[in-house]
XYZ file of N, CA and C in Angstrom:
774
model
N -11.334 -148.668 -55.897
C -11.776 -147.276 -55.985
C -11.746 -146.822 -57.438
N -12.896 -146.627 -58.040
C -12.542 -145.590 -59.437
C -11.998 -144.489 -59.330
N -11.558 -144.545 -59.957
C -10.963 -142.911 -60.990
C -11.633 -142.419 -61.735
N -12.274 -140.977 -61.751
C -13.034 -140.269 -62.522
C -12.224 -138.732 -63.038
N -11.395 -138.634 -64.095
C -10.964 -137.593 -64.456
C -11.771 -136.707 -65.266
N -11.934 -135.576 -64.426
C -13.303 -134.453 -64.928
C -12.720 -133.606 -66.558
N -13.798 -133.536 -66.655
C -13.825 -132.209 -68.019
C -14.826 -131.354 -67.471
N -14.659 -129.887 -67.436
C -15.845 -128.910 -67.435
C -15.547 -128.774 -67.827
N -16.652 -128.148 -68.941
C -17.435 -127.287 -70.399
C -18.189 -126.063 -69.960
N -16.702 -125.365 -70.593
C -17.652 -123.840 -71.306
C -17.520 -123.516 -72.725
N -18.346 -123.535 -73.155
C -18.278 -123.223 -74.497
C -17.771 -124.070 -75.395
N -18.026 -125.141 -74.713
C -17.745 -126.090 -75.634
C -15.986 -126.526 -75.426
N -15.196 -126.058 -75.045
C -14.000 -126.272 -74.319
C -13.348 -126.901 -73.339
N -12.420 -127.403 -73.188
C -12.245 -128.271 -71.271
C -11.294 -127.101 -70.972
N -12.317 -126.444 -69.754
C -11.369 -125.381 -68.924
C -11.806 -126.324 -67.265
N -10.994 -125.195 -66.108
C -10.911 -125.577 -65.058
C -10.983 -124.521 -64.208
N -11.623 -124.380 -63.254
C -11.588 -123.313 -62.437
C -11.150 -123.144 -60.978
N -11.085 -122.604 -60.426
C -10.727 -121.748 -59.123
C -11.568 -122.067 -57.969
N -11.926 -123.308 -56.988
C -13.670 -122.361 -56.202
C -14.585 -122.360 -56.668
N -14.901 -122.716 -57.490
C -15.743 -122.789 -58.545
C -16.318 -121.171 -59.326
N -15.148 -120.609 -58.708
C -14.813 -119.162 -59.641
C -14.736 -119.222 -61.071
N -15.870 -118.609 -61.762
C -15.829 -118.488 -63.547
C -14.653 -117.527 -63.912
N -14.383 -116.645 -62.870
C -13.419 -115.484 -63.103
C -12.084 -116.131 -63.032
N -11.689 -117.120 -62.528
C -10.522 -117.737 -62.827
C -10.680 -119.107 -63.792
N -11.075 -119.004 -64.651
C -11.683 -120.189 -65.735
C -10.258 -119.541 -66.216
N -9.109 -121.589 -66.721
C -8.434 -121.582 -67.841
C -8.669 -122.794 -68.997
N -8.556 -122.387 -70.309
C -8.969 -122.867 -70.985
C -7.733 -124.077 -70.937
N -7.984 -125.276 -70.917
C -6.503 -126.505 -71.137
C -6.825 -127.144 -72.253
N -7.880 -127.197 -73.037
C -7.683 -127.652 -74.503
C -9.289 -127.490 -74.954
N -9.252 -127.445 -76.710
C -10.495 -126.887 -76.818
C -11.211 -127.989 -77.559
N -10.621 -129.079 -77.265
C -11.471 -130.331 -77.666
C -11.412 -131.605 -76.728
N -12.441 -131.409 -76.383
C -13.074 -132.472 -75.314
C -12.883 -133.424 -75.129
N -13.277 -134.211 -76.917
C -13.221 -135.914 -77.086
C -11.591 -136.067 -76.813
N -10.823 -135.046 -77.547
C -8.991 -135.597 -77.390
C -8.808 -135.548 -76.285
N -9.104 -135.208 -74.756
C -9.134 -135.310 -73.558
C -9.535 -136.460 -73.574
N -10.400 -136.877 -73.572
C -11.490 -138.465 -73.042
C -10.678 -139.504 -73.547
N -10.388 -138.961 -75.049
C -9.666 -140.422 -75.426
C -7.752 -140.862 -75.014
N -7.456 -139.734 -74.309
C -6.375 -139.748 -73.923
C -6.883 -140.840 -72.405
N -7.667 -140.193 -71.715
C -8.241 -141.178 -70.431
C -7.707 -142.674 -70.492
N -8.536 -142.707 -71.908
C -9.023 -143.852 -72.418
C -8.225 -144.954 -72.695
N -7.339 -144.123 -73.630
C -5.731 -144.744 -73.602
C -5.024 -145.494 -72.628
N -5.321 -144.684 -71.378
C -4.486 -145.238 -70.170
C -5.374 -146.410 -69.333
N -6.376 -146.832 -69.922
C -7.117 -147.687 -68.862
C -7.743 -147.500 -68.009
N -8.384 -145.821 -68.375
C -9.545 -145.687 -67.219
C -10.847 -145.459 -67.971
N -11.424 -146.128 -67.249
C -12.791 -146.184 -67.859
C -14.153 -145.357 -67.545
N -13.889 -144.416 -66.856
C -14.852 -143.832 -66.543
C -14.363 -142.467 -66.180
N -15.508 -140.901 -66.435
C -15.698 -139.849 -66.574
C -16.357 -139.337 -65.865
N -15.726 -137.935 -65.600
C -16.937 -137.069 -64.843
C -16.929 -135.874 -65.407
N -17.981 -135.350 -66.448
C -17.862 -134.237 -67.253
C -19.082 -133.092 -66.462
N -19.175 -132.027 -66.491
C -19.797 -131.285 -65.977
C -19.650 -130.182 -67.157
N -20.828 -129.732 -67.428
C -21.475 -128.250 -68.038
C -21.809 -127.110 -67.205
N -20.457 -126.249 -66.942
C -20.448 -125.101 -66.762
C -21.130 -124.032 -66.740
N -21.579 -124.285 -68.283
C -22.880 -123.382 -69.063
C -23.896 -123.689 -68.308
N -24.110 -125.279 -68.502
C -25.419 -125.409 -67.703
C -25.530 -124.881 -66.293
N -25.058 -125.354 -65.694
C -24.326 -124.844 -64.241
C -24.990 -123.267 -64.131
N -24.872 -122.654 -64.821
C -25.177 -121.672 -64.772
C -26.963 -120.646 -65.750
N -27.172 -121.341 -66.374
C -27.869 -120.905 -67.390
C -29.249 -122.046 -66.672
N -29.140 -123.180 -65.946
C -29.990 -123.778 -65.073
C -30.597 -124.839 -66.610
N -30.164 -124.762 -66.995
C -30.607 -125.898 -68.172
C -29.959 -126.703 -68.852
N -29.426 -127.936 -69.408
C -28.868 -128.740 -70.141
C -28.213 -127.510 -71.131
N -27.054 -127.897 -71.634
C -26.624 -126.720 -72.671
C -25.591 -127.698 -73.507
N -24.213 -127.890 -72.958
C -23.272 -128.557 -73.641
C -23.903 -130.474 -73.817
N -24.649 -130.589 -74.284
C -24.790 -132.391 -74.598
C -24.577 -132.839 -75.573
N -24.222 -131.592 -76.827
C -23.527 -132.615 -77.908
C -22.029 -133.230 -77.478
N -21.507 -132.149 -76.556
C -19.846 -132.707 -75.748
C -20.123 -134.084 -75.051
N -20.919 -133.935 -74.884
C -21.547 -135.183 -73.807
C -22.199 -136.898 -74.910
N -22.637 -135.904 -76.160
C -22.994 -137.199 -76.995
C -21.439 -137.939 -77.798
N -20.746 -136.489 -78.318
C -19.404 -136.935 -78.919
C -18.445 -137.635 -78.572
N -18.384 -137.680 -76.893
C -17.655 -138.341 -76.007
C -18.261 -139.771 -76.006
N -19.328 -140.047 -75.823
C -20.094 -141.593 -75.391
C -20.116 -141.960 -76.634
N -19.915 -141.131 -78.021
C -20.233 -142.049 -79.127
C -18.593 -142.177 -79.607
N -17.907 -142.297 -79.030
C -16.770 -141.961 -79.764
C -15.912 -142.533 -78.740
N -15.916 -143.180 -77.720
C -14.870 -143.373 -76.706
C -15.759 -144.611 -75.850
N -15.711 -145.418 -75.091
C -16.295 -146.518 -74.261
C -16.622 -146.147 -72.643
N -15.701 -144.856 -72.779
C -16.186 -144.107 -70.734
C -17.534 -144.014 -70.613
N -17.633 -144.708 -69.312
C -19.110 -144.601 -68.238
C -18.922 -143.062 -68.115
N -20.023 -141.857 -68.795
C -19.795 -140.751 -68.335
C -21.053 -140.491 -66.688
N -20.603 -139.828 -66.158
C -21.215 -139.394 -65.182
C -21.484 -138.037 -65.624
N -22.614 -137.359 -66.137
C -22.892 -135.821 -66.018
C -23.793 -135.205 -65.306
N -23.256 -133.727 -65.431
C -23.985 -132.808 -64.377
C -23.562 -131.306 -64.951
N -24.375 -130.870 -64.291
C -24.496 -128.807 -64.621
C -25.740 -128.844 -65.091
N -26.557 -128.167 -64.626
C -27.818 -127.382 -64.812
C -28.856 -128.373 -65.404
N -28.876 -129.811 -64.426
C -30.130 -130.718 -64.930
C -31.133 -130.047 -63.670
N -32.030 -129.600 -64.456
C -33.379 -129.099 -63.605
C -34.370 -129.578 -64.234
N -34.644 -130.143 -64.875
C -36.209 -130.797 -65.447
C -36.570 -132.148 -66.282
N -37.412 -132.674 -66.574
C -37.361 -134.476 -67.036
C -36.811 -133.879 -68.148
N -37.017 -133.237 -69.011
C -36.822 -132.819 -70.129
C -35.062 -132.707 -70.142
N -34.129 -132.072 -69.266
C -32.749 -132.372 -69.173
C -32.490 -133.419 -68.910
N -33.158 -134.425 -68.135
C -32.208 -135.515 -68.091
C -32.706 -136.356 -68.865
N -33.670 -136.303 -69.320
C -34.100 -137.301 -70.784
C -32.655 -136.824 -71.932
N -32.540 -135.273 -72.089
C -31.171 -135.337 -73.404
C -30.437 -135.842 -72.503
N -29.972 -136.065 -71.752
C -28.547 -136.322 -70.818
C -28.529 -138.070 -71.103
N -29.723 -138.673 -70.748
C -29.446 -139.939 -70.821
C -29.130 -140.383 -72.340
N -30.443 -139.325 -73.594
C -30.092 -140.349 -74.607
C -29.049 -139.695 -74.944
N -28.130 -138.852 -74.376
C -27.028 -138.165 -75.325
C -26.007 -138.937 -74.845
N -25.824 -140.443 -73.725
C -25.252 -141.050 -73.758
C -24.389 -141.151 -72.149
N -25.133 -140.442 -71.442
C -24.556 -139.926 -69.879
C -24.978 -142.050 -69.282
N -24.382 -142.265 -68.461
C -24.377 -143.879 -67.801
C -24.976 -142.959 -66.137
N -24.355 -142.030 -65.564
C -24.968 -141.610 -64.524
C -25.373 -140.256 -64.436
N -26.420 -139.794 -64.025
C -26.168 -137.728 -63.632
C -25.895 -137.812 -62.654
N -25.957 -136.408 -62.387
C -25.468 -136.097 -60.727
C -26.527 -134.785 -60.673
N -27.286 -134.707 -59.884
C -28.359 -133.677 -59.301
C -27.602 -133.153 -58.235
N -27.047 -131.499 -58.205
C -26.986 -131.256 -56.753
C -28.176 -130.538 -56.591
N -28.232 -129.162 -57.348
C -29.032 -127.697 -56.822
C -29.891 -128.310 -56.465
N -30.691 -129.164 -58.056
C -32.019 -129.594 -57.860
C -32.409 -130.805 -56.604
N -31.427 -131.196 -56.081
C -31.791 -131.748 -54.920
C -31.843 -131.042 -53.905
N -31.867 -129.603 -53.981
C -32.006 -128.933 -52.720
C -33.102 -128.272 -52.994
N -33.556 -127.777 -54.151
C -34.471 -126.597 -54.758
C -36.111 -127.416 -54.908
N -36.088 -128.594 -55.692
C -36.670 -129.540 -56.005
C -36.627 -130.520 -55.809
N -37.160 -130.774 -54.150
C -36.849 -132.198 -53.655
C -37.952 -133.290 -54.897
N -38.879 -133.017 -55.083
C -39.940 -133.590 -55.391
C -39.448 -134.311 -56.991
N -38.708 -133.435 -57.480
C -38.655 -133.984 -59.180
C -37.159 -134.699 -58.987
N -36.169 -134.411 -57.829
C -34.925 -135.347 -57.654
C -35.787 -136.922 -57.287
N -36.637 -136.860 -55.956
C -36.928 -137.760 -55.961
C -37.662 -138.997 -57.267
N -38.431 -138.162 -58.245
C -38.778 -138.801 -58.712
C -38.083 -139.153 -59.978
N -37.216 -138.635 -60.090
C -36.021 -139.272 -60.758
C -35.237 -140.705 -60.371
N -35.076 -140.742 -58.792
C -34.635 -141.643 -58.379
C -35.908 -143.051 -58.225
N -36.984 -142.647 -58.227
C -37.701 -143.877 -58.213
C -38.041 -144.542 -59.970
N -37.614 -143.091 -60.975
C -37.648 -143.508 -62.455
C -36.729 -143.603 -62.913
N -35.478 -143.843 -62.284
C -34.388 -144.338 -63.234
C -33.388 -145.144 -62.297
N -33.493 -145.754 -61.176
C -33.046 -146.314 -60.177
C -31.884 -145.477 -59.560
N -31.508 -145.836 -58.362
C -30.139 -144.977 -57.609
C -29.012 -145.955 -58.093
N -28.841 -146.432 -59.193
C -27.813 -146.868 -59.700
C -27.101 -145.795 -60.436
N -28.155 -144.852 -61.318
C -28.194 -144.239 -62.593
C -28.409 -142.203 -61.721
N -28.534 -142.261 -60.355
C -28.571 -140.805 -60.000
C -27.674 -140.650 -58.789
N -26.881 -139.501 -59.135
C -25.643 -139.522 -57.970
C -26.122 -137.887 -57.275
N -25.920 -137.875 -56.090
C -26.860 -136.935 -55.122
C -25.230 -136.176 -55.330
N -25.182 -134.674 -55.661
C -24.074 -134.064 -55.394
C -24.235 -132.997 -54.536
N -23.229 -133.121 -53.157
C -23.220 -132.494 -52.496
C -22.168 -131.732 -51.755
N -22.195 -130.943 -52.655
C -20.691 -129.738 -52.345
C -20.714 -128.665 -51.709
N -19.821 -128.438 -50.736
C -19.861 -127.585 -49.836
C -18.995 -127.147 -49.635
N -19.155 -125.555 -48.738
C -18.377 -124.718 -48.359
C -18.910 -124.398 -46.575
N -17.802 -125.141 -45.482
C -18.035 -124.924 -44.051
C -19.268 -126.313 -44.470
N -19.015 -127.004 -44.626
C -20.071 -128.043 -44.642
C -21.590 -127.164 -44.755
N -21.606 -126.392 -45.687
C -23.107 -126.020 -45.928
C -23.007 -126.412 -46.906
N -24.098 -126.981 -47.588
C -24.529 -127.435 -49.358
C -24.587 -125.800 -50.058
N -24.043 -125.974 -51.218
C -24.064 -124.805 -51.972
C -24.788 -125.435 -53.291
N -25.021 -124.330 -53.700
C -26.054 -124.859 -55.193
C -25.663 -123.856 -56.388
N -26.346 -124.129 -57.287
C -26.236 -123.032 -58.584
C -25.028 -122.875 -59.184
N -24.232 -123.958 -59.358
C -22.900 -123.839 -59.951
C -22.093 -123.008 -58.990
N -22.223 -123.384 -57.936
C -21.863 -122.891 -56.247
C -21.866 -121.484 -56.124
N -22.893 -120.924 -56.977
C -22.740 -119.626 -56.475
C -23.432 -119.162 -55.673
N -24.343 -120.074 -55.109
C -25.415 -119.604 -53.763
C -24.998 -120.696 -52.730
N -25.164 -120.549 -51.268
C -24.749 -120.769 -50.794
C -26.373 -121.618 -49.464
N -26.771 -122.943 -49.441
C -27.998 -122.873 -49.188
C -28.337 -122.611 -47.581
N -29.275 -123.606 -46.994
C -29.282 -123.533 -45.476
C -29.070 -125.260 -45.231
N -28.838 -125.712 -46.088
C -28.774 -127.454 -45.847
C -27.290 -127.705 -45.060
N -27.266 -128.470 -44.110
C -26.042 -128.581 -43.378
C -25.724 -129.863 -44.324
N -24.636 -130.376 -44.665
C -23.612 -131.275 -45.371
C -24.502 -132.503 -44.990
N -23.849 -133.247 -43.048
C -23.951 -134.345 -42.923
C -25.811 -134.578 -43.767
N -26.298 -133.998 -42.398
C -27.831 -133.868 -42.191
C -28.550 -134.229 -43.869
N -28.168 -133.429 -44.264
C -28.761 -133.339 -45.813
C -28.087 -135.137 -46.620
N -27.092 -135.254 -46.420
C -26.812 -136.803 -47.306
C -27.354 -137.671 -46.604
N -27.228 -137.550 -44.626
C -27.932 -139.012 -44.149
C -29.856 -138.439 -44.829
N -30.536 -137.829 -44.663
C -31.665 -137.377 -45.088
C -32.006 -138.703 -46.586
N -31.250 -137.907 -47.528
C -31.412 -138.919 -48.804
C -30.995 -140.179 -48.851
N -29.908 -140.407 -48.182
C -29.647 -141.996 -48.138
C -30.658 -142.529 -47.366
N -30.866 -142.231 -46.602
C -32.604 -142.782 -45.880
C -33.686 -142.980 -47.150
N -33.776 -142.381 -47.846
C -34.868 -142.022 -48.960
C -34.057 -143.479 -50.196
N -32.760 -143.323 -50.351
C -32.273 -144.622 -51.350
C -31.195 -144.373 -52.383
N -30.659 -143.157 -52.015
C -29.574 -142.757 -52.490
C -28.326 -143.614 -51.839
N -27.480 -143.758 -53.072
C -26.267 -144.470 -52.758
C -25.322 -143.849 -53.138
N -25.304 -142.986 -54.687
C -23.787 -142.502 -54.873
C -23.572 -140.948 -54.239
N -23.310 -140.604 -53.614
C -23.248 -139.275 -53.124
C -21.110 -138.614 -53.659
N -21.329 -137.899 -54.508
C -20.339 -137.058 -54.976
C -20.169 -135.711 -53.805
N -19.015 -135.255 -53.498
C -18.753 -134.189 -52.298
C -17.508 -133.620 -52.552
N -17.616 -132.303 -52.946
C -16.603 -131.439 -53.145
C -16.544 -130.422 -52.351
N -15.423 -130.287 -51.456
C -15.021 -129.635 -50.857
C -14.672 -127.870 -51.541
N -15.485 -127.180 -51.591
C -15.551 -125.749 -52.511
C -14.036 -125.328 -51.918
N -13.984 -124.766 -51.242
C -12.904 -124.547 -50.684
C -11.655 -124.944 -51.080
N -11.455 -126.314 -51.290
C -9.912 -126.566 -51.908
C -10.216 -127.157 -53.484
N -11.411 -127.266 -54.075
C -11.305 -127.485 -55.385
C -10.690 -126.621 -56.249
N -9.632 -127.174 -57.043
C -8.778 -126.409 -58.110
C -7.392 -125.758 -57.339
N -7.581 -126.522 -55.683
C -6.338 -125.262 -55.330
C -5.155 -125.996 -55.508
N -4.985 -127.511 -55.719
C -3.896 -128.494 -55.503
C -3.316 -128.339 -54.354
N -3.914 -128.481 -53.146
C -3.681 -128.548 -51.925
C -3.985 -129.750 -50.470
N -4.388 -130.257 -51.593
C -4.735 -131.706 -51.000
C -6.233 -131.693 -50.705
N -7.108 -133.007 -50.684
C -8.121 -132.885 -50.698
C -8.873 -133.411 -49.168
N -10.058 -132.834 -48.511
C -10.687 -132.691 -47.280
C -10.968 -134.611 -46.236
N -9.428 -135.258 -46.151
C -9.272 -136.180 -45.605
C -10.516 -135.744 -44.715
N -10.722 -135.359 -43.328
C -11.640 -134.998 -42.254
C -12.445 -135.153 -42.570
N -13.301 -134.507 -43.543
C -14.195 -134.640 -43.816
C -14.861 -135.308 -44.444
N -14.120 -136.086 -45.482
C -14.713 -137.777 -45.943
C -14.620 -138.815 -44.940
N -13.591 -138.768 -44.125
C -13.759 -140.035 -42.573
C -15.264 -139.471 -42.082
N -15.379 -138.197 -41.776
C -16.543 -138.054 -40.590
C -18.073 -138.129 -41.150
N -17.994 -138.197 -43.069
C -18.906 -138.258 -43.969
C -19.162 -139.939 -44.050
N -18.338 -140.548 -43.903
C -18.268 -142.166 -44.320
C -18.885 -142.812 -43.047
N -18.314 -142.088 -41.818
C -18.653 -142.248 -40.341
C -20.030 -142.642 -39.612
N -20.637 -141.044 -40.370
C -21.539 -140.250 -39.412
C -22.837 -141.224 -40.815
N -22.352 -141.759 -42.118
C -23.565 -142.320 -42.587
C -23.837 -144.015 -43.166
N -22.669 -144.453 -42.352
C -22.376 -146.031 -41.447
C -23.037 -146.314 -41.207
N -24.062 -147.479 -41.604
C -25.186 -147.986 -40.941
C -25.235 -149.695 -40.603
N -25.779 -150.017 -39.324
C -25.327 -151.324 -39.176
C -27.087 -151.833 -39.257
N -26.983 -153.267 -40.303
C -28.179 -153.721 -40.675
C -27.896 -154.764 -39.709
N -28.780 -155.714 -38.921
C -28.977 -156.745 -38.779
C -30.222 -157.565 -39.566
N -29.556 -158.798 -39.580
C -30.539 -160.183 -40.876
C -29.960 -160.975 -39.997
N -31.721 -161.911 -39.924
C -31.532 -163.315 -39.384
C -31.355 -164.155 -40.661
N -30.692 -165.197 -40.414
C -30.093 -166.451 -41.444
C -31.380 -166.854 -41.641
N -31.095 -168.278 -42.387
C -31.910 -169.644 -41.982
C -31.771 -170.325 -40.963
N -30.434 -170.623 -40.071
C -30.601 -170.776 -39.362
C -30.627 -170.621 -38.083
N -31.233 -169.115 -38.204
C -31.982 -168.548 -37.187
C -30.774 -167.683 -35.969
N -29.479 -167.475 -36.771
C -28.619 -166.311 -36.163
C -28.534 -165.116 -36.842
N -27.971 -164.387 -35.920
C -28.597 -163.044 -36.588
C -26.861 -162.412 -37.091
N -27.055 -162.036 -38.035
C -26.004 -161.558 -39.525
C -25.734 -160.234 -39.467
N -24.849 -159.535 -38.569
C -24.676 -157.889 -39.034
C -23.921 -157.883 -39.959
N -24.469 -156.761 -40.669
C -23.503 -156.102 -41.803
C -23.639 -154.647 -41.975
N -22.179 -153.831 -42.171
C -22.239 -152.425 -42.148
C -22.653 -152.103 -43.654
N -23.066 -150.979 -43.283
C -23.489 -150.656 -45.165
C -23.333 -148.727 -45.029
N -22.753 -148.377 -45.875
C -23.324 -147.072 -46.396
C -22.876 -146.018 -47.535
N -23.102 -145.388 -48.086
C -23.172 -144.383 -49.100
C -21.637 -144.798 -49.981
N -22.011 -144.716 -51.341
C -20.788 -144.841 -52.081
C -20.324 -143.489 -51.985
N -19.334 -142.868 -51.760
C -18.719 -141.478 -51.430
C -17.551 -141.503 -52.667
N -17.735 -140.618 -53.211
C -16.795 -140.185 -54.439
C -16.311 -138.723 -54.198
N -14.848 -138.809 -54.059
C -14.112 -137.350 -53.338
C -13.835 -136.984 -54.669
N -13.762 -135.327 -54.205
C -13.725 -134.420 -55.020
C -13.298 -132.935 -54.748
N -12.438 -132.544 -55.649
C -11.834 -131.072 -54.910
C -10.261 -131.146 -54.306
N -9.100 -130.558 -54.772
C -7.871 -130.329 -54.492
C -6.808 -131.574 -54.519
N -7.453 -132.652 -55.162
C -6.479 -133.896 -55.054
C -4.929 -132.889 -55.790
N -4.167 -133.138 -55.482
C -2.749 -132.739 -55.595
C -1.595 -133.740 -55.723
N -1.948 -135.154 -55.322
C -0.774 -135.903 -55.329
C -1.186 -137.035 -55.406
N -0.143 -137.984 -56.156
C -0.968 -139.434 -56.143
C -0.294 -140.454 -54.681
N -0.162 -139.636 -53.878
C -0.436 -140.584 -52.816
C -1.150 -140.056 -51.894
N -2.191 -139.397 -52.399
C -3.566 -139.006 -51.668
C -4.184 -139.837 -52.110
N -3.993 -140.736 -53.328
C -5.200 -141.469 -53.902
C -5.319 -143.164 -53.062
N -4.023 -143.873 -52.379
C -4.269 -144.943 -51.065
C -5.198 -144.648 -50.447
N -4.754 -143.291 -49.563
C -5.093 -142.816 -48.732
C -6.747 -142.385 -48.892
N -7.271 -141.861 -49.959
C -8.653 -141.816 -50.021
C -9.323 -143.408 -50.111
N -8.190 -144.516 -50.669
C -9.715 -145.356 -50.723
C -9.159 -146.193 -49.416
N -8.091 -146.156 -48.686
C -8.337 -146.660 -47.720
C -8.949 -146.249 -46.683
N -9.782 -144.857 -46.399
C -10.636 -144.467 -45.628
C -12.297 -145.127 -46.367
N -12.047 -145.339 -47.561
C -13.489 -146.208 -48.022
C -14.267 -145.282 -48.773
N -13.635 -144.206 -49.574
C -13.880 -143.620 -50.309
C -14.201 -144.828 -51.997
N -15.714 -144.475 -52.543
C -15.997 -145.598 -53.256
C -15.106 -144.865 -55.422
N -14.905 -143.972 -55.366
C -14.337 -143.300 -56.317
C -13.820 -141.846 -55.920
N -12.904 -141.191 -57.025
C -12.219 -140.107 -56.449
C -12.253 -139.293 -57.979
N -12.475 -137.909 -58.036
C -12.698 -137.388 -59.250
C -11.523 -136.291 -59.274
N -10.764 -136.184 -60.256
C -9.351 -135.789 -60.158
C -9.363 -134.539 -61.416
N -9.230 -133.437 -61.263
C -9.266 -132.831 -62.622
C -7.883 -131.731 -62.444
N -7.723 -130.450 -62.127
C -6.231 -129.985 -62.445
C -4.958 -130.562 -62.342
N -5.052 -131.315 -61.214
C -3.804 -132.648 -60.874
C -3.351 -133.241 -62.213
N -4.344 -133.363 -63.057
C -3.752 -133.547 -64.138
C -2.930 -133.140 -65.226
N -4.162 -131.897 -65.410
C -4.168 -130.751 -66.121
C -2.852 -130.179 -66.126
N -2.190 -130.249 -64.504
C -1.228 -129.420 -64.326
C 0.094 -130.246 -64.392
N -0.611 -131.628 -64.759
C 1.048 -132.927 -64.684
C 1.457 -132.411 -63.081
N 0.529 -132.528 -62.162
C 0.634 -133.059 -60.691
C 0.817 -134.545 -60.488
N -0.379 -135.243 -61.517
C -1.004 -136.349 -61.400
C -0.493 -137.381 -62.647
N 0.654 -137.894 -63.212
C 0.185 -138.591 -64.548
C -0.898 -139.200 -65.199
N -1.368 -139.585 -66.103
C -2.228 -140.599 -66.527
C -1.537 -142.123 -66.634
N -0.430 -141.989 -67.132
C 0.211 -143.181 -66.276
C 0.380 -143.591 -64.741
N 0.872 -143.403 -64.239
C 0.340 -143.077 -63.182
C -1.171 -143.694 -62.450
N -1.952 -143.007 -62.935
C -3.528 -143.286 -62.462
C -3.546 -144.723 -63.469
N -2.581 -145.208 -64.769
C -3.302 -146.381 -65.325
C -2.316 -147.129 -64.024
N -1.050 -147.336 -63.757
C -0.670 -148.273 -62.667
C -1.424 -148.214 -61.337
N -1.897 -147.375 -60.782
C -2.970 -147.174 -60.141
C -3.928 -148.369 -59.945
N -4.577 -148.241 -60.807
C -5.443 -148.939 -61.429
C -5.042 -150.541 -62.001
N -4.261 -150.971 -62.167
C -3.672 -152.011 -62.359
C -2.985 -152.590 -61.030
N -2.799 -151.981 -59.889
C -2.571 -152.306 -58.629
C -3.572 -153.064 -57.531
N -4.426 -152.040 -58.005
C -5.790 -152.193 -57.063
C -6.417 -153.455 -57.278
């Protein structure tokens, strides 16, 4: 299971929020890269940074945070906040992003998500789908859509989506543990059993489905077994830290276990 320890950017800052409440935004340090390279230190190799600004302003905004980090540190970043057009994820890629993550615009703009995913493969686009009561929310979660959770991820994984990111609105930032239920019945409900005939001519099932990366209220590091032994494919961890819930030691023995 990876480990993805988040940074959101406002203003150029790593703060953290509430619910994805701006009104409870705290600032935990005002330089980015000394976050990443602390990560880095401990043996994790990969990021999940999100633009706030963008998030909100519906356009790419913070990507020099996003270039300073990839030029300056070796983390696979994963970014996201306010990619709505080729033109954002063209800066996103050359500013050094390894994956985005599309939510709104996968609800708003099926047409330009999709064609993202047939121009940059579903290796390189992660479908984010965060919710509140299992409805998809959008706009830096401040709207709330009509897409039901399951419905909407089996939908795109049909289409060729594989990494699907899912934050539980509700307990993100609360350190209250994060939505066990609902990653079993997410992993469950988009389980798919392939059958393949061999060569010689028996037939081969194999289960397959969605890489699921949890997100929202992790609180303890022995939630983190427990998420990948339900088959959770990464887990994105951000106040747990922030708040020394979580060590970074810790997440490097973690990681040296597995």
């Amino acid at each position: 299971m990876r480990i993805l320890p988040a940074i959101d950017i406002i203003e150029g800052k790593c703060v953290r929020l509430s619910k994805g409440d701006y009104g409870t935004k705290k600032i935990y340090n005002e330089n980015p890269l000394e976050v990443a390279k602390s990560f880095e230190d401990h043996g994790i190799e990969y990021l999940h940074l999100v633009d706030l600004d963008g998030a909100k302003s519906k356009h790419i905004v913070n990507y020099k945070v996003l270039e300073q980090i990839a030029s300056k540190t070796n983390l696979k970043i994963d970014f996201g906040g306010g990619l709505k057009s080729d033109d954002d994820l063209r800066i996103a890629f050359e500013s050094g992003a390894n994956q985005i993550t599309g939510g709104s615009i996968a609800v708003k703009d099926r047409a330009t998500f999709l064609r993202w995913l047939n121009v940059y493969g579903a290796d390189k686009i992660i479908l984010g789908a965060d919710a509140l009561d299992e409805k998809v929310a959008v706009s830096g979660w401040q709207e709330e859509s009509n897409e039901k959770l399951i419905p909407f991820v089996k939908e795109y994984q049909k289409i060729g989506v594989k990494y699907v990111i899912c934050t539980d609105i509700s307990k993100d930032g609360m350190l209250q543990g994060p939505s066990f239920k609902l990653y079993e019945k997410l992993l469950k409900e988009t389980r798919i059993h392939k059958t393949s005939i061999t060569g010689a001519g028996v037939e081969d099932f194999e289960e397959v489905g969605i890489n699921l990366i949890a997100s929202g209220g992790i609180s303890d590091y022995d939630e983190l077994p427990k998420l990948r032994q339900l088959g959770c494919e990464g887990v994105i961890i951000g106040k747990a830290i922030y708040e020394n819930k979580i060590s970074l030691k810790q997440l490097e023995q973690f990681l040296v276990a597995q």
